Every structure is written in C-alpha cells, then in structure tokens.
Short mmCIF file of C-alpha atoms in Angstrom, two decimals:
data_model
loop_
_atom_site.label_atom_id
_atom_site.label_comp_id
_atom_site.label_asym_id
_atom_site.label_seq_id
_atom_site.Cartn_x
_atom_site.Cartn_y
_atom_site.Cartn_z
CA MET F 1 -71.78 61.71 45.08
CA ARG F 2 -70.47 64.72 43.18
CA THR F 3 -67.87 65.60 40.63
CA VAL F 4 -64.61 66.68 42.20
CA SER F 5 -63.01 69.61 40.39
CA ALA F 6 -59.33 69.77 39.55
CA ALA F 7 -58.92 72.72 41.91
CA GLU F 8 -60.11 70.63 44.84
CA THR F 9 -57.63 67.82 44.31
CA ALA F 10 -54.69 70.08 43.53
CA PRO F 11 -51.96 69.88 46.18
CA THR F 12 -51.81 72.90 48.43
CA THR F 13 -48.78 75.12 48.05
CA HIS F 14 -49.01 76.68 51.48
CA PRO F 15 -47.50 75.11 54.58
CA TRP F 16 -50.05 76.64 56.96
CA ALA F 17 -53.77 77.31 56.60
CA VAL F 18 -53.37 80.34 58.86
CA HIS F 19 -50.10 82.21 59.11
CA ALA F 20 -49.87 85.46 61.06
CA GLU F 21 -46.60 87.35 61.42
CA GLN F 22 -46.35 90.26 63.86
CA LEU F 23 -50.09 90.74 63.46
CA ARG F 24 -51.54 93.87 65.04
CA VAL F 25 -55.27 94.51 65.13
CA ARG F 26 -57.16 97.39 66.69
CA ALA F 27 -60.43 97.08 68.59
CA GLY F 28 -61.58 100.68 68.66
CA ARG F 29 -58.52 102.71 69.66
CA HIS F 30 -57.01 99.90 71.72
CA LEU F 31 -54.47 97.58 70.10
CA ALA F 32 -56.11 94.29 71.10
CA VAL F 33 -53.75 92.02 69.12
CA ASP F 34 -50.21 93.30 69.44
CA GLY F 35 -47.46 91.58 67.48
CA LEU F 36 -48.85 88.05 67.37
CA ASP F 37 -47.01 85.29 65.52
CA LEU F 38 -49.18 82.27 64.87
CA THR F 39 -49.16 79.30 62.52
CA LEU F 40 -52.07 76.88 62.31
CA GLY F 41 -52.31 73.75 60.21
CA THR F 42 -54.96 71.06 59.87
CA GLY F 43 -56.56 70.02 63.14
CA VAL F 44 -58.63 71.49 65.96
CA HIS F 45 -56.92 74.37 67.73
CA GLY F 46 -58.31 75.63 71.02
CA LEU F 47 -57.81 79.36 71.56
CA LEU F 48 -57.58 80.08 75.28
CA GLY F 49 -57.04 83.31 77.12
CA PRO F 50 -58.50 85.47 79.87
CA ASN F 51 -61.20 88.05 79.14
CA GLY F 52 -59.79 90.92 77.12
CA ALA F 53 -56.86 88.87 75.85
CA GLY F 54 -57.81 89.69 72.26
CA LYS F 55 -59.45 86.40 71.33
CA THR F 56 -62.49 87.90 69.61
CA THR F 57 -60.42 90.57 67.85
CA LEU F 58 -58.02 87.91 66.59
CA MET F 59 -60.97 85.84 65.36
CA ARG F 60 -62.41 88.86 63.53
CA ALA F 61 -59.08 89.59 61.89
CA LEU F 62 -58.67 85.95 60.81
CA ALA F 63 -62.22 86.04 59.41
CA THR F 64 -61.08 89.12 57.39
CA VAL F 65 -63.94 91.08 58.91
CA VAL F 66 -61.63 93.74 60.34
CA LYS F 67 -58.50 95.04 58.68
CA PRO F 68 -55.25 94.38 60.54
CA ALA F 69 -53.42 97.53 61.65
CA GLY F 70 -50.06 95.95 60.86
CA GLY F 71 -48.12 92.76 60.23
CA ARG F 72 -48.83 90.03 57.70
CA LEU F 73 -51.76 87.69 57.58
CA THR F 74 -51.75 84.80 55.10
CA LEU F 75 -54.82 82.59 54.86
CA LEU F 76 -54.76 79.46 52.68
CA GLY F 77 -51.63 80.75 50.98
CA GLU F 78 -53.10 84.14 50.06
CA ARG F 79 -52.40 87.54 51.59
CA ALA F 80 -55.48 88.70 53.43
CA GLY F 81 -54.57 92.35 53.74
CA GLY F 82 -55.31 93.68 50.29
CA GLY F 83 -58.41 94.53 48.32
CA ASP F 84 -59.78 91.33 46.88
CA LEU F 85 -60.81 89.04 49.70
CA ARG F 86 -63.36 87.07 47.73
CA ARG F 87 -61.29 83.96 47.08
CA VAL F 88 -59.97 83.80 50.63
CA ARG F 89 -63.43 84.29 52.09
CA ARG F 90 -64.90 81.41 50.11
CA GLY F 91 -62.61 79.14 52.14
CA ILE F 92 -63.59 80.54 55.54
CA GLY F 93 -66.41 79.62 57.88
CA TYR F 94 -67.00 82.05 60.73
CA LEU F 95 -69.23 82.04 63.78
CA PRO F 96 -69.04 85.40 65.59
CA GLN F 97 -69.35 85.58 69.34
CA GLN F 98 -72.58 87.53 69.15
CA PHE F 99 -74.24 86.60 65.97
CA GLY F 100 -77.37 88.38 64.96
CA PHE F 101 -80.06 86.56 63.05
CA TYR F 102 -83.34 87.29 61.36
CA PRO F 103 -86.11 86.16 63.74
CA ARG F 104 -88.61 85.45 60.97
CA PHE F 105 -86.30 83.19 58.95
CA THR F 106 -86.51 79.46 59.45
CA VAL F 107 -83.27 77.63 60.23
CA ARG F 108 -83.14 76.27 56.70
CA GLU F 109 -83.74 79.68 55.12
CA PHE F 110 -81.05 81.23 57.30
CA VAL F 111 -78.44 78.61 56.40
CA GLU F 112 -79.44 78.77 52.72
CA TYR F 113 -79.15 82.55 52.74
CA MET F 114 -75.65 82.32 54.21
CA ALA F 115 -74.71 79.64 51.66
CA TRP F 116 -75.88 81.98 48.92
CA LEU F 117 -73.82 84.85 50.36
CA LYS F 118 -70.82 82.51 50.42
CA GLU F 119 -71.28 82.21 46.67
CA MET F 120 -71.79 78.47 46.62
CA PRO F 121 -72.94 76.98 43.30
CA LYS F 122 -76.73 77.20 43.16
CA ALA F 123 -77.22 73.49 42.56
CA GLU F 124 -75.31 72.55 45.73
CA VAL F 125 -76.99 74.96 48.16
CA ALA F 126 -80.02 72.87 49.15
CA GLU F 127 -78.00 69.69 49.68
CA ALA F 128 -75.20 71.44 51.58
CA THR F 129 -77.75 73.20 53.79
CA GLN F 130 -79.43 69.93 54.73
CA ARG F 131 -76.06 68.31 55.43
CA ALA F 132 -74.94 71.18 57.67
CA ILE F 133 -78.23 71.16 59.60
CA ASP F 134 -78.00 67.37 60.05
CA ARG F 135 -74.43 67.61 61.29
CA VAL F 136 -75.31 70.01 64.10
CA GLY F 137 -78.35 67.92 65.06
CA LEU F 138 -81.05 70.44 64.14
CA THR F 139 -82.83 68.25 61.57
CA ALA F 140 -86.09 68.23 63.53
CA LYS F 141 -86.01 72.03 63.84
CA ALA F 142 -85.03 72.86 60.26
CA GLY F 143 -88.44 74.32 59.49
CA ALA F 144 -88.79 76.26 62.77
CA ARG F 145 -88.46 80.03 62.84
CA MET F 146 -85.27 81.37 64.41
CA ARG F 147 -87.17 83.34 67.08
CA THR F 148 -88.67 80.11 68.47
CA LEU F 149 -85.26 78.51 69.09
CA SER F 150 -83.51 78.23 72.45
CA GLY F 151 -80.02 79.68 73.00
CA GLY F 152 -78.29 76.36 72.42
CA MET F 153 -80.23 75.74 69.22
CA LEU F 154 -79.34 79.20 67.93
CA ARG F 155 -75.66 78.48 68.54
CA ARG F 156 -76.02 75.25 66.59
CA ALA F 157 -77.77 77.09 63.75
CA GLY F 158 -74.79 79.46 63.79
CA ILE F 159 -72.39 76.53 63.58
CA ALA F 160 -74.45 75.13 60.70
CA GLN F 161 -74.06 78.34 58.68
CA ALA F 162 -70.31 78.34 59.41
CA ILE F 163 -69.77 74.80 58.10
CA VAL F 164 -72.22 74.94 55.19
CA ASN F 165 -69.48 75.63 52.61
CA ASP F 166 -67.13 72.92 54.00
CA PRO F 167 -64.50 75.58 54.72
CA PRO F 168 -60.82 74.65 54.98
CA VAL F 169 -60.53 77.32 57.69
CA LEU F 170 -63.26 77.31 60.31
CA LEU F 171 -63.33 79.99 63.02
CA LEU F 172 -65.73 79.46 65.92
CA ASP F 173 -65.90 82.16 68.58
CA GLU F 174 -67.30 80.77 71.84
CA PRO F 175 -69.40 78.07 70.17
CA THR F 176 -70.13 76.14 73.36
CA VAL F 177 -71.92 79.00 75.17
CA GLY F 178 -75.50 77.94 75.88
CA LEU F 179 -75.03 74.27 75.01
CA ASP F 180 -76.09 71.73 77.61
CA PRO F 181 -73.61 68.99 78.68
CA GLU F 182 -74.98 66.44 76.22
CA GLN F 183 -74.86 68.89 73.33
CA ARG F 184 -71.30 69.82 74.31
CA LEU F 185 -70.31 66.16 73.94
CA ASP F 186 -71.96 66.02 70.50
CA PHE F 187 -70.22 69.24 69.58
CA ARG F 188 -66.81 67.85 70.59
CA GLU F 189 -67.53 64.88 68.36
CA LEU F 190 -68.36 67.24 65.49
CA LEU F 191 -65.14 69.19 66.13
CA ARG F 192 -62.99 66.07 65.93
CA ASP F 193 -64.76 65.15 62.73
CA LEU F 194 -64.21 68.60 61.20
CA GLY F 195 -60.58 68.73 62.32
CA VAL F 196 -59.65 65.70 60.22
CA ASP F 197 -59.29 67.68 57.01
CA SER F 198 -59.69 71.35 57.92
CA CYS F 199 -58.11 73.92 60.19
CA VAL F 200 -60.53 74.65 63.01
CA LEU F 201 -59.88 77.42 65.54
CA VAL F 202 -62.23 77.40 68.53
CA SER F 203 -62.06 80.16 71.08
CA THR F 204 -63.35 79.25 74.50
CA HIS F 205 -63.08 79.93 78.20
CA LEU F 206 -63.40 76.29 79.12
CA VAL F 207 -60.07 74.53 79.49
CA GLU F 208 -61.85 71.16 79.70
CA ASP F 209 -63.34 71.62 76.21
CA VAL F 210 -59.89 72.21 74.81
CA VAL F 211 -58.40 69.19 76.50
CA ALA F 212 -61.25 66.96 75.34
CA ALA F 213 -61.61 68.01 71.72
CA CYS F 214 -58.52 69.87 70.52
CA THR F 215 -55.30 68.59 69.04
CA ASP F 216 -53.51 71.83 69.75
CA VAL F 217 -53.74 74.62 72.33
CA VAL F 218 -53.10 78.30 71.60
CA LEU F 219 -52.92 80.50 74.68
CA ILE F 220 -52.84 84.26 74.24
CA ASN F 221 -52.72 87.10 76.73
CA GLU F 222 -52.82 90.83 76.09
CA GLY F 223 -52.64 90.30 72.35
CA ARG F 224 -49.52 88.14 72.40
CA LEU F 225 -48.92 84.43 72.02
CA VAL F 226 -48.08 82.84 75.37
CA TYR F 227 -48.07 79.17 74.49
CA GLN F 228 -48.75 76.87 71.57
CA GLY F 229 -48.59 73.10 71.95
CA THR F 230 -50.56 69.98 72.71
CA PRO F 231 -53.11 69.73 75.54
CA ASP F 232 -50.72 67.30 77.29
CA GLY F 233 -47.96 69.88 77.00
CA LEU F 234 -50.27 72.44 78.62
CA ALA F 235 -50.97 70.06 81.50
CA ALA F 236 -47.23 69.48 81.97
CA GLN F 237 -46.66 73.22 82.51
CA GLY F 238 -48.56 73.25 85.81
CA GLU F 239 -47.27 72.40 89.25
CA PRO F 240 -49.37 71.05 92.12
CA GLY F 241 -49.35 74.46 93.79
CA ASP F 242 -51.00 76.31 90.90
CA ALA F 243 -54.67 77.31 90.85
CA GLY F 244 -57.04 74.94 89.10
CA ASP F 245 -58.87 71.65 89.51
CA SER F 246 -57.29 69.67 86.67
CA PRO F 247 -53.72 69.39 85.35
CA ALA F 248 -54.67 71.42 82.25
CA GLU F 249 -56.21 74.20 84.36
CA ARG F 250 -53.11 74.29 86.56
CA GLY F 251 -50.97 74.51 83.41
CA TYR F 252 -53.17 77.33 82.12
CA SER F 253 -52.86 79.39 85.29
CA ALA F 254 -49.12 78.68 85.60
CA LEU F 255 -48.46 79.91 82.05
CA LEU F 256 -50.54 83.05 82.57
CA ARG F 257 -48.84 83.77 85.89
CA ARG F 258 -45.38 83.44 84.32
CA HIS F 259 -46.37 85.59 81.32
CA ARG F 260 -47.72 88.34 83.57
CA ALA F 261 -44.60 88.22 85.72
CA GLU F 262 -42.41 88.61 82.61
CA ALA F 263 -44.56 91.47 81.30
CA GLY F 264 -44.40 93.16 84.71
CA ARG F 265 -40.62 93.22 84.72
CA MET Q 1 -73.57 50.47 23.77
CA THR Q 2 -72.32 46.95 24.36
CA THR Q 3 -73.96 43.93 22.76
CA HIS Q 4 -76.55 42.20 24.91
CA PRO Q 5 -75.15 39.39 27.05
CA SER Q 6 -76.49 35.94 26.22
CA PRO Q 7 -79.49 34.61 28.22
CA ALA Q 8 -77.23 31.95 29.71
CA VAL Q 9 -74.83 34.57 31.10
CA ILE Q 10 -77.73 36.60 32.48
CA ALA Q 11 -79.15 33.51 34.17
CA ARG Q 12 -75.80 32.77 35.76
CA TYR Q 13 -75.50 36.42 36.83
CA ALA Q 14 -78.91 36.29 38.52
CA ASP Q 15 -78.26 32.95 40.21
CA PRO Q 16 -76.33 33.48 43.46
CA ALA Q 17 -75.11 29.90 43.44
CA ALA Q 18 -73.57 30.05 39.94
CA ASP Q 19 -69.93 31.02 39.66
CA LEU Q 20 -69.29 33.93 37.28
CA ASP Q 21 -65.86 35.51 36.79
CA GLU Q 22 -65.51 39.12 37.91
CA VAL Q 23 -64.82 40.64 34.50
CA THR Q 24 -67.99 39.14 32.99
CA MET Q 25 -69.95 40.25 36.04
CA TRP Q 26 -68.77 43.85 35.66
CA SER Q 27 -69.56 43.94 31.98
CA VAL Q 28 -73.05 42.54 32.63
CA GLU Q 29 -73.61 45.09 35.41
CA THR Q 30 -72.47 48.00 33.25
CA HIS Q 31 -74.76 46.80 30.49
CA LEU Q 32 -77.73 46.38 32.85
CA GLU Q 33 -77.46 49.99 33.98
CA ASP Q 34 -78.39 51.16 30.49
CA CYS Q 35 -80.57 48.34 29.11
CA ALA Q 36 -84.13 47.98 30.39
CA ASP Q 37 -84.81 44.83 28.34
CA CYS Q 38 -81.95 42.90 29.93
CA ARG Q 39 -82.97 44.18 33.38
CA ALA Q 40 -86.42 42.70 32.75
CA ARG Q 41 -84.76 39.44 31.74
CA VAL Q 42 -82.75 39.38 34.99
CA ALA Q 43 -85.92 40.01 36.96
CA GLY Q 44 -87.75 37.27 35.01
CA GLY Q 45 -84.93 34.80 35.55
CA ALA Q 46 -84.76 35.36 39.30
CA PRO Q 47 -86.04 32.52 41.48
CA GLY Q 48 -89.49 32.79 43.08
CA ASP Q 49 -88.34 33.57 46.62
CA SER Q 50 -86.13 36.41 45.36
CA ARG Q 51 -89.11 37.91 43.56
CA ASP Q 52 -91.19 37.60 46.72
CA LEU Q 53 -88.46 39.35 48.68
CA LEU Q 54 -88.27 42.17 46.12
CA ALA Q 55 -92.05 42.59 46.18
CA ARG Q 56 -92.02 42.74 49.99
CA ILE Q 57 -89.23 45.36 49.94
CA ALA Q 58 -91.06 47.42 47.32
CA ALA Q 59 -94.24 47.32 49.40
CA GLY Q 60 -92.25 48.29 52.50
CA VAL Q 61 -90.62 51.24 50.71
CA ASP Q 62 -94.01 52.40 49.45
CA ARG Q 63 -95.43 52.19 52.97
CA GLY Q 64 -92.45 54.14 54.30
CA ILE Q 65 -92.92 56.87 51.70
CA ALA Q 66 -96.64 57.10 52.45
CA ALA Q 67 -96.06 57.31 56.22
CA GLY Q 68 -93.08 59.69 56.11
CA PRO Q 69 -93.11 63.47 55.82
CA ALA Q 70 -94.14 64.98 52.50
CA PRO Q 71 -91.28 66.34 50.39
CA ALA Q 72 -90.55 69.99 51.11
CA ARG Q 73 -92.24 72.34 48.68
CA ARG Q 74 -90.05 74.38 46.38
CA ARG Q 75 -89.88 77.85 47.77
CA ARG Q 76 -89.72 80.99 45.73
CA PRO Q 77 -86.25 82.53 45.61
CA VAL Q 78 -87.61 85.98 46.59
CA THR Q 79 -87.54 84.93 50.26
CA ARG Q 80 -83.82 85.64 50.21
CA ASN Q 81 -84.13 89.39 50.49
CA ARG Q 82 -87.58 89.70 51.97
CA ARG Q 83 -86.17 90.92 55.29
CA LEU Q 84 -84.52 93.88 53.59
CA VAL Q 85 -87.65 94.55 51.55
CA TRP Q 86 -89.83 94.60 54.67
CA HIS Q 87 -87.34 96.80 56.42
CA LEU Q 88 -87.29 99.32 53.58
CA VAL Q 89 -91.07 99.51 53.06
CA PRO Q 90 -91.75 102.18 55.75
CA TRP Q 91 -88.85 104.35 54.57
CA LEU Q 92 -89.80 104.13 50.93
CA THR Q 93 -93.45 104.82 51.78
CA MET Q 94 -92.30 107.94 53.61
CA THR Q 95 -90.19 109.05 50.63
CA VAL Q 96 -93.06 108.59 48.19
CA THR Q 97 -95.49 110.38 50.54
CA VAL Q 98 -93.12 113.36 50.88
CA LEU Q 99 -92.81 113.54 47.10
CA GLY Q 100 -96.62 113.46 46.80
CA CYS Q 101 -96.89 116.37 49.28
CA ALA Q 102 -94.23 118.24 47.28
CA VAL Q 103 -96.33 117.86 44.13
CA LEU Q 104 -99.39 119.26 45.93
CA LEU Q 105 -97.45 122.18 47.45
CA GLN Q 106 -95.83 123.01 44.14
CA GLY Q 107 -99.34 123.18 42.65
CA LEU Q 108 -100.20 125.83 45.26
CA GLU Q 109 -96.93 127.77 44.86
CA PRO Q 110 -95.52 127.19 41.34
CA ARG Q 111 -92.55 129.57 41.81
CA VAL Q 112 -90.69 127.12 44.11
CA PRO Q 113 -89.71 123.90 42.21
CA LEU Q 114 -90.15 121.76 45.31
CA VAL Q 115 -90.01 118.43 43.46
CA SER Q 116 -86.61 119.12 41.86
CA LEU Q 117 -85.38 120.54 45.16
CA LEU Q 118 -86.25 117.28 46.93
CA ALA Q 119 -85.14 114.98 44.11
CA PRO Q 120 -81.44 114.77 45.10
CA VAL Q 121 -82.17 113.78 48.70
CA ALA Q 122 -85.12 111.49 47.99
CA PRO Q 123 -83.10 108.22 47.74
CA LEU Q 124 -80.78 108.99 50.67
CA PRO Q 125 -82.87 107.66 53.60
CA GLY Q 126 -83.47 104.39 51.77
CA VAL Q 127 -79.79 103.95 50.84
CA ALA Q 128 -78.66 104.73 54.39
CA ILE Q 129 -81.07 102.17 55.84
CA ALA Q 130 -80.16 99.52 53.28
CA TRP Q 131 -76.50 99.68 54.31
CA SER Q 132 -76.53 100.16 58.03
CA ARG Q 133 -75.31 97.70 60.63
CA ARG Q 134 -77.85 98.98 63.14
CA HIS Q 135 -80.64 97.83 60.88
CA ASP Q 136 -79.13 94.44 60.06
CA PRO Q 137 -78.71 92.05 62.99
CA ALA Q 138 -76.57 89.62 60.98
CA TRP Q 139 -74.16 92.34 59.88
CA GLU Q 140 -71.02 90.68 61.19
CA LEU Q 141 -71.93 87.38 59.54
CA ILE Q 142 -72.63 89.10 56.24
CA ALA Q 143 -69.49 91.25 56.39
CA GLY Q 144 -67.38 88.08 56.46
CA THR Q 145 -68.87 86.51 53.34
CA PRO Q 146 -67.36 86.77 49.85
CA ALA Q 147 -70.54 88.44 48.56
CA ALA Q 148 -70.11 91.42 50.89
CA GLY Q 149 -68.80 94.56 49.27
CA LEU Q 150 -69.63 97.26 46.79
CA ALA Q 151 -71.66 94.89 44.59
CA MET Q 152 -73.99 94.14 47.49
CA LEU Q 153 -74.35 97.84 48.33
CA LEU Q 154 -75.11 98.60 44.67
CA ARG Q 155 -77.75 95.86 44.56
CA ARG Q 156 -79.44 97.26 47.63
CA THR Q 157 -79.17 100.81 46.27
CA ALA Q 158 -80.74 99.63 43.02
CA GLY Q 159 -83.60 98.20 45.07
CA VAL Q 160 -84.18 101.66 46.56
CA LEU Q 161 -83.86 103.45 43.20
CA VAL Q 162 -86.38 101.08 41.57
CA VAL Q 163 -89.02 102.69 43.79
CA VAL Q 164 -87.67 106.24 44.05
CA VAL Q 165 -86.88 106.89 40.38
CA PRO Q 166 -90.39 106.09 39.00
CA ALA Q 167 -91.93 108.08 41.86
CA LEU Q 168 -89.70 111.05 40.97
CA ALA Q 169 -90.44 110.70 37.25
CA LEU Q 170 -94.17 110.69 37.99
CA ALA Q 171 -93.89 113.67 40.36
CA GLY Q 172 -91.74 115.52 37.80
CA SER Q 173 -94.22 114.91 34.97
CA ARG Q 174 -97.10 116.12 37.17
CA THR Q 175 -95.35 119.42 37.89
CA GLY Q 176 -93.83 119.88 34.44
CA VAL Q 177 -90.17 119.92 35.57
CA SER Q 178 -87.59 118.57 33.12
CA LEU Q 179 -86.98 114.85 33.68
CA ALA Q 180 -83.18 115.25 33.40
CA LEU Q 181 -83.13 117.91 36.12
CA THR Q 182 -85.08 115.61 38.45
CA LEU Q 183 -83.35 112.30 37.88
CA LEU Q 184 -79.71 113.33 37.27
CA PRO Q 185 -79.33 115.14 40.63
CA CYS Q 186 -80.97 112.13 42.27
CA LEU Q 187 -78.40 109.77 40.74
CA ALA Q 188 -75.54 112.21 41.45
CA PHE Q 189 -76.42 112.36 45.14
CA THR Q 190 -76.77 108.57 45.32
CA ALA Q 191 -73.30 108.20 43.78
CA ALA Q 192 -71.95 110.88 46.11
CA THR Q 193 -73.36 109.04 49.14
CA ILE Q 194 -71.62 105.84 48.10
CA ALA Q 195 -68.34 107.61 47.27
CA LEU Q 196 -68.29 109.56 50.53
CA GLY Q 197 -69.58 106.47 52.34
CA ALA Q 198 -66.41 104.62 51.40
CA PHE Q 199 -64.54 106.99 53.71
CA VAL Q 200 -66.93 107.90 56.51
CA GLY Q 201 -69.70 105.28 56.30
CA VAL Q 202 -72.85 105.38 54.20
CA ARG Q 203 -75.18 106.50 56.98
CA LEU Q 204 -73.05 109.50 57.92
CA ALA Q 205 -72.49 110.34 54.26
CA ALA Q 206 -76.24 110.38 53.62
CA THR Q 207 -76.82 112.58 56.66
CA VAL Q 208 -74.06 115.05 55.74
CA LEU Q 209 -75.08 115.33 52.09
CA GLY Q 210 -78.79 115.64 52.89
CA THR Q 211 -78.17 118.34 55.50
CA ALA Q 212 -75.77 120.25 53.25
CA TRP Q 213 -78.24 120.25 50.36
CA ALA Q 214 -81.12 121.33 52.61
CA LEU Q 215 -79.15 124.22 54.12
CA ALA Q 216 -77.30 125.38 51.01
CA VAL Q 217 -79.98 125.05 48.34
CA VAL Q 218 -83.47 124.12 49.58
CA LEU Q 219 -83.70 126.68 52.39
CA PRO Q 220 -82.56 129.75 50.31
CA ALA Q 221 -84.84 128.69 47.43
CA VAL Q 222 -87.89 128.37 49.69
CA VAL Q 223 -87.14 131.68 51.47
CA THR Q 224 -86.43 133.74 48.32
CA THR Q 225 -88.91 131.79 46.12
CA HIS Q 226 -86.26 131.83 43.38
CA PRO Q 227 -85.25 128.56 41.70
CA PRO Q 228 -81.60 127.84 42.62
CA ALA Q 229 -78.84 128.29 40.04
CA VAL Q 230 -77.75 124.63 40.20
CA LEU Q 231 -81.18 123.52 38.97
CA GLN Q 232 -81.40 125.89 35.95
CA PRO Q 233 -82.22 124.17 32.62
CA GLY Q 234 -78.62 124.36 31.32
CA SER Q 235 -77.09 122.52 34.26
CA SER Q 236 -78.09 118.94 33.41
CA GLY Q 237 -74.77 118.30 31.59
CA GLY Q 238 -72.90 119.25 34.76
CA TRP Q 239 -75.02 116.88 36.85
CA ALA Q 240 -74.37 114.04 34.37
CA LEU Q 241 -70.59 114.62 34.55
CA LEU Q 242 -70.70 114.81 38.34
CA THR Q 243 -72.63 111.51 38.49
CA LEU Q 244 -70.03 109.77 36.32
CA ALA Q 245 -67.09 111.20 38.27
CA LEU Q 246 -68.57 110.21 41.63
CA ALA Q 247 -69.49 106.74 40.39
CA GLY Q 248 -65.90 106.31 39.17
CA LEU Q 249 -64.54 107.45 42.54
CA ALA Q 250 -66.84 105.01 44.35
CA ALA Q 251 -65.66 102.17 42.11
CA THR Q 252 -61.99 102.83 42.96
CA ARG Q 253 -62.77 102.65 46.68
CA ALA Q 254 -64.67 99.34 46.40
CA GLY Q 255 -62.29 97.63 48.84
CA ASN Q 256 -63.48 99.88 51.67
CA PHE Q 257 -66.88 98.21 51.69
CA ARG Q 258 -65.55 94.68 52.22
CA ARG Q 259 -64.75 94.97 55.89
CA LEU Q 260 -66.68 95.54 59.05
CA SER Q 261 -66.04 99.21 59.78
CA SER Q 262 -67.11 101.21 62.77
CA HIS Q 263 -68.63 103.80 60.45
CA ASN Q 264 -71.76 102.01 59.31
#
C-alpha cells in the first residue's frame, strides 16, 4: 500500500507512449534506422526483423541512449531530442542486448544501484527492488553475486533492473536469449502482465514468442517499417508456399520477400 | 477520537452470531484501530475457542519466524560506488606515487619546479578512467538512466580531486611552491578536460591536454632548467579566470554527456 500522487492519476495528454516520425538514427556511419514512422500504445509489441534490420539501433534511440540523426521522437508526450532527458528517462525501462554488469555485485545490489540511478525515491528502492526480483523469479538468488549466475539468470536480473521503476515504456532487446523453455513460458506470462498498463517493446528473432505473448507485431527491415498489426494479421499475410513452419513464420517471410522485391525495383 | 463504544456493542461485534448493522461495525472497527483498551475488551469478550485459535495462530507465526530466514542486515550505502572506488585505486596510487617522486627529485634539483609542472596533469588519468565506457561494463545501462550526465561526471571527478588535491597541497608545501600555482592549474586542466570532453570524449580530451602540456611546457622547462612563464608567481589570476571560463563552457555543453557517444 502506498500513497498515489496526483501526477500518477492525472490523465495522459498524449495519444501514444512512443511516437516516431521519419526517425533516422545512425549506427556508426551507417544509417541503421532510415525514415521510420511508428506509433506504439499500451500493450506488448513484438519487434521483428532480420539481422541488421536496425532493431537494436531503434531500441537504443527509443531508450534515448543515442541521439537521432533526424526526424521526431516523442516519448510519453515529450520530445526526446533536446537537452533535458531526465523526465522522459524516469519513465523508461531498458534492457540492452549486451548488458554489462559488475561481477562482484549481488543481484539485489545491482538492481538497487540501477533503481538509485533511475532517481527513485529512497524510501521505495528496497521494496521496489524486492518486487522486481520476485517478478522475474530470482528470489532465491537475490543474494548471489552476479558472476555466479548462469546466462538465463543474468538476463532475468537485467529484466529486473528494467522493470524496477515500473516504467510506462519498457524496452527489452532480445530478452529471451539464454532462457530455457520453461523460463520462456514464465517470461511470456510476465510480459502479458506488464503489457496491461504499460507500453512494452520486445525485440526478438523468434516469431513464436511474438505470436504467443504480444498483442501487436512490428516488422522492420533495413530501417523501415514493413508491417504493423496483430499476430493474426501477420499469419494471414502468408501463403502455403512461403518459407516457414507456422502460419506466422510464413507471414513473416512473405512480408519480407515482398518488401525486398519492392525495394529492389 | 471517537467515544468508546459501549460494552454491549463490543460484545455483539465480537460475537459472530450476533447481528450488527454495517455502520456501527465500521465505527467500532475504526475506533479499535486506535484504542488499545477496547481491543483488550474485544479479546476478553471473545469465546474460549476463538481465543484458543488465536493462541494457536500466534504460536504458529512465532514458529514460522523462528524457522525462516533472518531479516536481511542493513547494508551501508557506500556499496553503491565501491566498484568505481576499487577501479580508481591503482590509478590514484600511481598519481600520488609520481607526485612523491617529483617532491624527491625537486629536492635534488631545486631549479626545476617539478611539482607545479606536474600539478595540471595530475588529476587527468583519474578523470579519464572515471568516465570511460571501456572501464565500465554497465555503461549502456547507466547511459540510459536519468542520473547520467554532467552531474554524474562531476561527482566522479570530485572523487578523484578529493585524493589528488590534498596530495598536491602536501607536495607543494614540502617543496615551498605557492599553493595557488599548484592547485589552480590543476583545477583549470580538470575543467578543460570536461569542456573539451563534451566535444571529443573525456578520455581523448585528457590524452590531448596531457600530451600538449608535457610537450609545450614540461619538456622545455626540464631541458632548460628554467621555470616556465605560465607558472610565474603573477599568473595565478589568469589561471583562476581560465578555470571559471572553462567551467562555464562545460556547463553550457551539459547535454552532450547525457547520451551514449562513441567518443568515451
């Protein structure tokens, strides 16, 4: 039980949690995101795309970690291009694809440290840390040092730090890498739970994850939006002749094939 | 504070079989939350089997507490930055050792003011290490948090200066150099590293400034055994102005430290 502040119950004045218009982002010299238009509201959005499609670069730009080279990016109703990113960042949870960690920290210390960097009120840090660790199923390992954890546990510790501030925008880059099948099922459950009241964007290679846990599919290729719609809509795009073992995979390959054919012309 | 409910009402409240209207029940409950006497009366008025049940539950809870894990100890808040502290220790030890050697050498050759020559570059290795992605595995995580930015860099720089400035003051007092001419160049170069770092990255800025100072001032002074013009007694006002100007410039470029840049 806690006191709810007036700011928390105030109605939002923005139609989309994430709104990108003609967004262009560089990765090194290469323009990895090239004129992307994207709107994301509440729910779980699966970000699909082949390797090098610009998924990670898009995630980094949405996390405000890299500066867009052009276009407009509005997060939670605020422009995320200018100088003061503090307010926007308080509402973002981010799990990078390769996240470094401090091997000598325990899981709890690591999540607490991140909560402190996210400028959470001091009195809430311990409780929020425990809640985040419980949600990802690491309760028994909360006191273990990070270097003793397996790959899947590290990923879950990373997810715990991303959700510790209950962010309205949650960005998870390849969160299912290294999770075993049972943990993946738990993770899908967690995703559905998180997607009830926040905007979750999950990048992944696995079409099955998207179909199982996402309310919305975003498919990008070569830095551009190819398709945005429901998982059922994705499955409907495929024809029996397309590559893939499931309707959604056939839809995925059909959309990519068509997009490449259009780009080739 | 409400008036105490009558014993009859309390008895009816405690008796599950008695019928009590909701409004009275709420008012009794609200009152019981604050009044220990009435709570004792409710407990006293409860039937025997209820009291047995409560005693059994209390014993069970006690057993559970005794068997369960001990509450986590309160940890000291210093653990937060201990990784950075451990990481900086070798570099700061090196800086202090070099300053100690400079004091000894200046004792042997008093014409070269080695301590004041080294003072501007003394904090640079520490500052570069404190703000370098290569030395911080969680850099990308940290770069995305609201706390990331100039304030964090300044905090880390302050951590370096806390060690370097007293060491310089001590070395300066041992060799009889003016304190202002030791510390002001040190602060000016720290501010310059941060200001230049906003454009090219802190690590590169520290390298460039350190090399430039070594080639332009330290080397000629050691070769000619003449104290350089920029460290003459009258120049401390200039160093103070330079420090302020560079600090101001760094403050205007604060936004450059918020993002992940390829420079650091």
